[in-house]
CSV table of C-alpha atoms and ligand atoms in Angstrom, one decimal:
chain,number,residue,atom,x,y,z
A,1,UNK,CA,29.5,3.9,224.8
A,2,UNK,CA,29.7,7.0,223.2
A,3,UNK,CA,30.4,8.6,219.5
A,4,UNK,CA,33.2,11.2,219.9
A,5,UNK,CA,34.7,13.6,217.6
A,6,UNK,CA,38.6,14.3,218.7
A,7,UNK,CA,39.4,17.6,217.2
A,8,UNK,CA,43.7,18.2,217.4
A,9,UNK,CA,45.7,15.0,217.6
A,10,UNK,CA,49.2,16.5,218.5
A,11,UNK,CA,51.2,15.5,221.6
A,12,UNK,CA,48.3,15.2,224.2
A,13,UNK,CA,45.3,14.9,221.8
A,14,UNK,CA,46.7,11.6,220.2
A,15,UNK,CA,46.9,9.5,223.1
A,16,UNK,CA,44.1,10.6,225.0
A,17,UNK,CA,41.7,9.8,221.5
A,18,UNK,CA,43.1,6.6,221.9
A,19,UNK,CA,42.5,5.7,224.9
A,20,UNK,CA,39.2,6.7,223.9
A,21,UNK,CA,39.1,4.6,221.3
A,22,UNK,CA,40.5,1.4,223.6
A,23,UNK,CA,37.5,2.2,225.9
A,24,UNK,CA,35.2,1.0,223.5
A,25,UNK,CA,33.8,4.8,222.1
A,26,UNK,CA,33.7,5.2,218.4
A,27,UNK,CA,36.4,7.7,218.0
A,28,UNK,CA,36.1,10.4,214.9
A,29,UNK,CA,39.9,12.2,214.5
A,30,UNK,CA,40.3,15.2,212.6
A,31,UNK,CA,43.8,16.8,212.6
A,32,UNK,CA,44.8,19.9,209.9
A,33,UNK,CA,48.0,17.6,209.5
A,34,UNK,CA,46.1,14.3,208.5
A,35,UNK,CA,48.9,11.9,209.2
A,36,UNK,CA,48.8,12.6,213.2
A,37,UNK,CA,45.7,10.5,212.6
A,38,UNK,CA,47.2,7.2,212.2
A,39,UNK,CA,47.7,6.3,216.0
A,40,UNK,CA,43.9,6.6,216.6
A,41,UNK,CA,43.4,4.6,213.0
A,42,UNK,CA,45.4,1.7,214.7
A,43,UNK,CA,43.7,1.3,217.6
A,44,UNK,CA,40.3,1.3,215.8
A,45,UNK,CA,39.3,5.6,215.6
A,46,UNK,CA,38.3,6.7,212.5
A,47,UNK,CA,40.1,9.6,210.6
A,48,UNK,CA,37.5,12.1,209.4
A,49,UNK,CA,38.4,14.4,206.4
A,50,UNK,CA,37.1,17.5,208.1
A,51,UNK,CA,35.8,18.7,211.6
A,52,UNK,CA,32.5,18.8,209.6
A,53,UNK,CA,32.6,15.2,209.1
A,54,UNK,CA,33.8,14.3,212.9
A,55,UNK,CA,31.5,16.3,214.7
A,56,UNK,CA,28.1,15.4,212.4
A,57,UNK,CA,26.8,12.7,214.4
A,58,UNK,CA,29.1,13.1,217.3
A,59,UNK,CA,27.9,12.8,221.0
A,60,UNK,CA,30.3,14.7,222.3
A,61,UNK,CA,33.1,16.7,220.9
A,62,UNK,CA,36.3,17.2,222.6
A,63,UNK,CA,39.1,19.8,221.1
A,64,UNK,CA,42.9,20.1,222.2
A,65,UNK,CA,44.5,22.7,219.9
A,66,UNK,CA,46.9,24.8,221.4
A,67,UNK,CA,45.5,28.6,222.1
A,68,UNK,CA,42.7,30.8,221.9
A,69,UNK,CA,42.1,31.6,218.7
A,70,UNK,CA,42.6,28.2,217.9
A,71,UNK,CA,39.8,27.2,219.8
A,72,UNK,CA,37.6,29.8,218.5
A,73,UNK,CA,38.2,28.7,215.3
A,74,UNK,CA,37.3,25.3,215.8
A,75,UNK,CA,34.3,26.5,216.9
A,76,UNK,CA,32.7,29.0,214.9
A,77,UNK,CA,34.0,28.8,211.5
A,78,UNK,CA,31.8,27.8,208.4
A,79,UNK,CA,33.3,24.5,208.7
A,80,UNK,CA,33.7,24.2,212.5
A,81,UNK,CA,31.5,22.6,215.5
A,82,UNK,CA,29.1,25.1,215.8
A,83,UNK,CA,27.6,24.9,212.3
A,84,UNK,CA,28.0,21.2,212.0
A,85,UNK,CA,27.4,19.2,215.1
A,86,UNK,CA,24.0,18.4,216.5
A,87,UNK,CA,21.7,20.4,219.3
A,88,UNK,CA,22.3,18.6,222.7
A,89,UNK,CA,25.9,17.8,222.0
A,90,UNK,CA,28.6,17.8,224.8
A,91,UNK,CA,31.3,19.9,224.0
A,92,UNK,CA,34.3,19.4,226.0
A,93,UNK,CA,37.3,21.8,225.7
A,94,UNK,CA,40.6,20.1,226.6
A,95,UNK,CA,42.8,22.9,225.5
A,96,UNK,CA,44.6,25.8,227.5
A,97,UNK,CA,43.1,29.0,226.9
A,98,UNK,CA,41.9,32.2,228.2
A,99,UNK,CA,39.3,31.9,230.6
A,100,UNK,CA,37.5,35.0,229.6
A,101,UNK,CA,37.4,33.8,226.0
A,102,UNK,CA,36.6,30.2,227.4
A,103,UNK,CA,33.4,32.5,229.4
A,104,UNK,CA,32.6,34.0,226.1
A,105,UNK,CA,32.7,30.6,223.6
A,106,UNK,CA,30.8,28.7,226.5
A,107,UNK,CA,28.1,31.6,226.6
A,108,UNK,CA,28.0,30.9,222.6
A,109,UNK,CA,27.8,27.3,222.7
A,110,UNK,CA,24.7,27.7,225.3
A,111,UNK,CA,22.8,30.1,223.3
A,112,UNK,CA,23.2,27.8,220.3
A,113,UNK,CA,21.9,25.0,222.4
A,114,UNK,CA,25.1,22.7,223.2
A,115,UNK,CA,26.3,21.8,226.7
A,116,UNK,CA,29.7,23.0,227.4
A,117,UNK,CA,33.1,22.0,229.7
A,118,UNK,CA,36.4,23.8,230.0
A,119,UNK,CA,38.5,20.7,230.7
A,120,UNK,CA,42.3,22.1,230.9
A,121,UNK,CA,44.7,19.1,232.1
A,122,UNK,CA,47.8,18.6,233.6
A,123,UNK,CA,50.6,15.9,233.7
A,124,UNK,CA,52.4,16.2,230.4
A,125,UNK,CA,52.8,14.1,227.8
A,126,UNK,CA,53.7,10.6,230.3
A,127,UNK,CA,50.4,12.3,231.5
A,128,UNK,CA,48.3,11.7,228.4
A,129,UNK,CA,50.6,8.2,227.7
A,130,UNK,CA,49.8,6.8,231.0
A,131,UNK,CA,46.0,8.0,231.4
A,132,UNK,CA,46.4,9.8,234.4
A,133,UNK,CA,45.9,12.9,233.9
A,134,UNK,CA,44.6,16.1,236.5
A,135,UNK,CA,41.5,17.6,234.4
A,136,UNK,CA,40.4,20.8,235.6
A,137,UNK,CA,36.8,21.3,234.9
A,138,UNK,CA,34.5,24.2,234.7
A,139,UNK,CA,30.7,24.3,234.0
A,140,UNK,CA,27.5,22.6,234.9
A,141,UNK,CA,27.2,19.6,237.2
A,142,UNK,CA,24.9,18.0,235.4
A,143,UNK,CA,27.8,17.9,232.3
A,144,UNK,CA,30.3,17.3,234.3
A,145,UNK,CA,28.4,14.2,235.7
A,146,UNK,CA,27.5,13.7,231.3
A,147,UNK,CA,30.9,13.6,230.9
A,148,UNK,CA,31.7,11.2,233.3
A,149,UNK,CA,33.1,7.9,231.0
A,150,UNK,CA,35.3,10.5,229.3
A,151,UNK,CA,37.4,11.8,231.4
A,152,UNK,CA,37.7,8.2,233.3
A,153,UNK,CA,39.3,7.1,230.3
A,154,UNK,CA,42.2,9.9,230.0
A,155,UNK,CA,42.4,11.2,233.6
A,156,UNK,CA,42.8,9.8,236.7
A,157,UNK,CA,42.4,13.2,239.7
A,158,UNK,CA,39.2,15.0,237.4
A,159,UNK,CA,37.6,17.8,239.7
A,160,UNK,CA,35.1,20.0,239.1
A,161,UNK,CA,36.2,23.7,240.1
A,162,UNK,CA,33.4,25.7,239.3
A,163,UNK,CA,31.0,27.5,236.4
A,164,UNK,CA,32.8,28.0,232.8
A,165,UNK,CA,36.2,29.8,233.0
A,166,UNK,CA,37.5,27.9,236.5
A,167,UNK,CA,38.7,25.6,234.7
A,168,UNK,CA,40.9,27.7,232.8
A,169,UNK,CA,41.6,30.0,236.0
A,170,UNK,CA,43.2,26.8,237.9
A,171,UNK,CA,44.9,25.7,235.4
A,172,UNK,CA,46.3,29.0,234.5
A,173,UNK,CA,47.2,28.8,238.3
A,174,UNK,CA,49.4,25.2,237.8
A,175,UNK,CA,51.2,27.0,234.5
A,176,UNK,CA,52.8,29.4,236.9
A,177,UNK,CA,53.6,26.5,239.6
A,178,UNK,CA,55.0,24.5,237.2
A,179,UNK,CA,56.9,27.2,235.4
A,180,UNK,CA,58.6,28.7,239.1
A,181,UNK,CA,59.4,25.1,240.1
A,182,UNK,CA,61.3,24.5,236.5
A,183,UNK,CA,63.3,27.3,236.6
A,184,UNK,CA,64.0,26.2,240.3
A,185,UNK,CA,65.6,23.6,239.5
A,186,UNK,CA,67.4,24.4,236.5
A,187,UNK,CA,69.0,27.0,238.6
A,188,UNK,CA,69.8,24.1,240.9
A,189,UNK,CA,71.3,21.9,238.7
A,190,UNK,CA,73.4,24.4,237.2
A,191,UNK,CA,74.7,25.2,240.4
A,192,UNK,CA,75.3,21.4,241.3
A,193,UNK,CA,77.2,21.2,238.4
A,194,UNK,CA,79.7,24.1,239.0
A,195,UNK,CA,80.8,22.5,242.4
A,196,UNK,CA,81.3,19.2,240.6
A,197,UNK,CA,79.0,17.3,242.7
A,198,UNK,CA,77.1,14.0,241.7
A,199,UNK,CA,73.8,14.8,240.5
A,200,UNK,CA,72.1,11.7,240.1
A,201,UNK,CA,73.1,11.3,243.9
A,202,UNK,CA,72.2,15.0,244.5
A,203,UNK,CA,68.5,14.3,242.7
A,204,UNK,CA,68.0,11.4,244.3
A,205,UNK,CA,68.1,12.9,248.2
A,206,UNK,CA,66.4,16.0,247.3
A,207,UNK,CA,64.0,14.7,245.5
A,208,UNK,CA,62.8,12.3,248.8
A,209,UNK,CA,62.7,15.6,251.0
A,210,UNK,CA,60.7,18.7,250.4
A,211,UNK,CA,62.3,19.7,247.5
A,212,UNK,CA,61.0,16.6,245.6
A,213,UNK,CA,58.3,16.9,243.3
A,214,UNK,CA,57.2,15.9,239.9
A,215,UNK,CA,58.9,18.7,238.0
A,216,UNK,CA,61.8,17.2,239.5
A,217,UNK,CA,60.9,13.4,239.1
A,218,UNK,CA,59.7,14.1,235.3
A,219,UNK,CA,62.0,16.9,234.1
A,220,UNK,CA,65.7,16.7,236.1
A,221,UNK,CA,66.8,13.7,233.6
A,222,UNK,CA,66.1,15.7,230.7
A,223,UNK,CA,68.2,18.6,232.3
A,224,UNK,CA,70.9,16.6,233.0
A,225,UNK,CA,71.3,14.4,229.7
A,226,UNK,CA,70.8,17.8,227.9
A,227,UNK,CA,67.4,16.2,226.1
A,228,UNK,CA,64.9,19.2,225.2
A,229,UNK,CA,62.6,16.7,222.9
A,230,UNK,CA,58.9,18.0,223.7
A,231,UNK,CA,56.9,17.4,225.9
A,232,UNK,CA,55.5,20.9,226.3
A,233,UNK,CA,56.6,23.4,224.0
A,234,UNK,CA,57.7,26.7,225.3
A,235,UNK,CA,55.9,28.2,223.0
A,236,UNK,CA,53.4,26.5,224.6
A,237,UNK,CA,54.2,27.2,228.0
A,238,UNK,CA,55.1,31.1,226.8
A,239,UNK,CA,51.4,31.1,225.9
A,240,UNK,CA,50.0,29.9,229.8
A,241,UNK,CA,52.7,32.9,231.4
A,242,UNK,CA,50.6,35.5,229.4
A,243,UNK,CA,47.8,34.3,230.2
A,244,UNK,CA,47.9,33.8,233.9
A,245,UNK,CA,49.9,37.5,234.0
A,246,UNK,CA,47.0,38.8,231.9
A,247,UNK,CA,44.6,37.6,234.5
A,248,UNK,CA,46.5,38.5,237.6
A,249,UNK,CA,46.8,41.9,236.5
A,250,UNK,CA,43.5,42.0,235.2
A,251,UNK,CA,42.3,41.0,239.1
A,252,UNK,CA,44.6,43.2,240.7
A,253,UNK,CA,46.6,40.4,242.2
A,254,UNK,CA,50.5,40.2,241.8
A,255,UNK,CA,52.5,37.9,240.7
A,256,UNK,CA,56.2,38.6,240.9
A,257,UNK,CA,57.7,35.2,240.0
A,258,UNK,CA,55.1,34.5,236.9
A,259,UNK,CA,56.3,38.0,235.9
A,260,UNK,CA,59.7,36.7,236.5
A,261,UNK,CA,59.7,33.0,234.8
A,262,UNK,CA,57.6,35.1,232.3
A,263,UNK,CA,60.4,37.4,231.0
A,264,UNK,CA,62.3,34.2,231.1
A,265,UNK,CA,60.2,31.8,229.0
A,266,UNK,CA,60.0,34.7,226.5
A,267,UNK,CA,64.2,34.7,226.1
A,268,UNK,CA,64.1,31.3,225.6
A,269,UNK,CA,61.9,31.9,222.4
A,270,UNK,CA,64.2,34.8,221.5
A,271,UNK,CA,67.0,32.5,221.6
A,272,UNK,CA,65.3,30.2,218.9
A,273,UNK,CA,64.3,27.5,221.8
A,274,UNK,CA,60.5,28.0,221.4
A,275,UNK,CA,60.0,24.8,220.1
A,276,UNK,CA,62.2,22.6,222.9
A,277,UNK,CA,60.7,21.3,225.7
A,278,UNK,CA,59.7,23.7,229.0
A,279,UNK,CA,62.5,21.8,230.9
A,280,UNK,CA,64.8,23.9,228.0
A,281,UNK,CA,64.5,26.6,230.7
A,282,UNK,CA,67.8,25.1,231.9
A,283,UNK,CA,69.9,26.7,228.8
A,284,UNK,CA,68.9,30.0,229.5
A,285,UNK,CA,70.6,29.6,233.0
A,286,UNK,CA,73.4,28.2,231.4
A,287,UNK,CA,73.3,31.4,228.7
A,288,UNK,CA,73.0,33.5,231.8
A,289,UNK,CA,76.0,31.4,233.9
A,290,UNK,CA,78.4,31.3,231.2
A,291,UNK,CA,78.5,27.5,231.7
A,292,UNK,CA,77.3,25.8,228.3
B,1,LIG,P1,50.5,20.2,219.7
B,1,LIG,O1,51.3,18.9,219.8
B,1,LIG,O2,51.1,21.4,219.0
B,1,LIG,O3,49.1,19.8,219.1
B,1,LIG,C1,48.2,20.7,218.7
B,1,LIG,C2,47.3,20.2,217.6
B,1,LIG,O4,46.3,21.2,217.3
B,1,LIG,C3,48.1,19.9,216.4
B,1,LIG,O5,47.8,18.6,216.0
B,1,LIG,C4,47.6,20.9,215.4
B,1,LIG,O6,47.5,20.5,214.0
B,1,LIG,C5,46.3,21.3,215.9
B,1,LIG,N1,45.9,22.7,215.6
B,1,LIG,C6,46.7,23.8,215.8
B,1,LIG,N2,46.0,24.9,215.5
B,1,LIG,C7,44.8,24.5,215.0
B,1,LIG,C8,43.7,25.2,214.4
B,1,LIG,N3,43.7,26.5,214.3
B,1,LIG,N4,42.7,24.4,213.9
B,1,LIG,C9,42.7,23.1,214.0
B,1,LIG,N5,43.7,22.4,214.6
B,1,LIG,C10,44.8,23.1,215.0
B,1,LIG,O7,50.1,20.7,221.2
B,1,LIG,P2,49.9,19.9,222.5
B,1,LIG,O8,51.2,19.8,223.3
B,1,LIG,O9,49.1,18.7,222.2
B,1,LIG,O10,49.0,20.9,223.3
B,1,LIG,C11,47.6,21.1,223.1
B,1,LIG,C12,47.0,21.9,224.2
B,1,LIG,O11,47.2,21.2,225.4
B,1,LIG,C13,47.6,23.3,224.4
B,1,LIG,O12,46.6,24.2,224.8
B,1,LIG,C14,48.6,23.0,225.6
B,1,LIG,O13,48.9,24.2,226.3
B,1,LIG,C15,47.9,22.0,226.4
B,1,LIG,N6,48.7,21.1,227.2
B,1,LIG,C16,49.8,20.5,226.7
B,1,LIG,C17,50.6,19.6,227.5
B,1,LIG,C18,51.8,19.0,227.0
B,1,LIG,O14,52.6,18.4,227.9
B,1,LIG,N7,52.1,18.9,225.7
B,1,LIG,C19,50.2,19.4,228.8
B,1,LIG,C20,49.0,20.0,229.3
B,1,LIG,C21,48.3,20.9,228.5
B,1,LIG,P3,48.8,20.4,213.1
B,1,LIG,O15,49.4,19.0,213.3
B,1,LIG,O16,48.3,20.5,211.7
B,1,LIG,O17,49.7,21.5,213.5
């Protein structure tokens, strides 16, 4: 059993330090906002005062804050991991970010002697709830393999995809999946709707053919009841669409549709819905349709 620091305990960090916690690891929490703490506190974590505090005689670290600089700052400042955790410590980056700045703050960790994962994951908040998370890893084997008790306790397909920054590549990759398949079947379900047809019957056969998924299996409910509680913010979401457009470009690859459900997710912040869940695509087609 492990001692691990838990850096960010909003929608996805919360559950997945306490199932780190039920596993038997000594769980430290820090969160800016103390009170996210109190989850991890009842199922036996600790709630540190600072990241200073969590990380000083951590084993391994793990961070899920929502962007870039977010992480960075985790990392480097006065106060951060960096300064204040031990040489030899595992570092393990759960958050969504850039992968070049991931290649960068990995490079950083190395030189100042800590081990370093990108660990981006996928399955939502039901995801985190339910311990079965995808985790996307990139980095070292022999971390990956370090790491090992970790992710068994939050994830439940972990792969390693390749050196520092893969991580953050594939799962820049699912943002723009995901995103295409929401707007999909937003579009859907508006149309549904304007021939009067019975969605719940509708659902239920497409989503046994190929049209099923779990966008649809996780998201169509929401849709239909109108329910745009997060989840995933599409703030959040808004974040992943510049980053994998950002990349593409930077590759010289194109991407019509994530330029497409790009432009989209960012009228859905100008329309004040930033903060709803990504399944609040589905107003913007009813702004666009006329129909809400
Ligand atoms: P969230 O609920 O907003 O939680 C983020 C946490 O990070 C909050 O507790 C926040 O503290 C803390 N935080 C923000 N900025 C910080 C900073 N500069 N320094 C220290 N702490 C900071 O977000 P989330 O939904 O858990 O998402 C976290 C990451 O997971 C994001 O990269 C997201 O893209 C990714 N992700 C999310 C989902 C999902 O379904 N939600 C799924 C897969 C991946 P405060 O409470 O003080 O604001």
């Amino acid at each position: 059993m492990s001692t691990i620091a838990f850096i960010g305990l909003g929608i996805m960090g919360s559950p997945m330090a306490v199932h780190l916690a039920n596993a038997g690891h000594t769980v430290l929490g820090y969160n800016r906002s103390p009170e996210k703490a109190r989850p991890l506190v009842e199922a036996g974590g600790i709630a540190a005062a600072s990241i200073a505090e969590a990380v000083a005689g951590a084993d391994v670290v793990a961070i899920m804050v929502p962007d870039s600089p977010d992480v960075a700052q985790v990392l480097t400042a006065d106060d951060g991991v960096f300064a204040n955790a031990r040489p030899g410590t595992l570092i393990i980056d759960f958050s969504s970010i850039r992968p070049d700045v991931t290649v960068e703050l990995a490079g950083e960790a190395k030189e100042k002697g800590f081990r370093f994962l990108d660990a981006p994951v996928s399955g939502g908040e039901a995801g985190a709830i339910n311990a079965a998370l995808s985790i996307m890893v990139g980095g070292a084997r022999e971390d990956f393999d370090a790491a090992a008790e970790v992710f068994e306790a939050v994830g439940k397909t972990v792969v390693l995809v390749g050196p520092s920054g893969s991580g953050q590549t594939v799962k820049a990759a699912n943002q723009l999946i995901v995103a295409a398949n929401i707007q999909a079947l937003a579009e859907a379900i508006v149309f549904l709707e304007a021939y009067g047809v019975d969605t719940q019957a509708a659902l239920e056969v497409l989503g046994g053919g190929l049209a099923g998924s779990a966008v649809l299996n996780q998201k169509a409910a929401k849709m239909l009841g109108r329910e745009f509680a997060p989840g995933f913010r599409i703030d959040l979401h808004h974040k992943d669409l510049g980053i994998v457009t950002s990349a593409a470009r930077e590759a010289g690859v194109v991407i019509p549709l994530g330029a497409l459900v790009g432009q989209l997710m960012t009228s859905a912040r100008a329309n004040g819905d930033g903060s709803l869940d990504h399944s609040g695509l589905f107003r913007g087609v009813t702004r666009l349709s006329g129909t809400e």
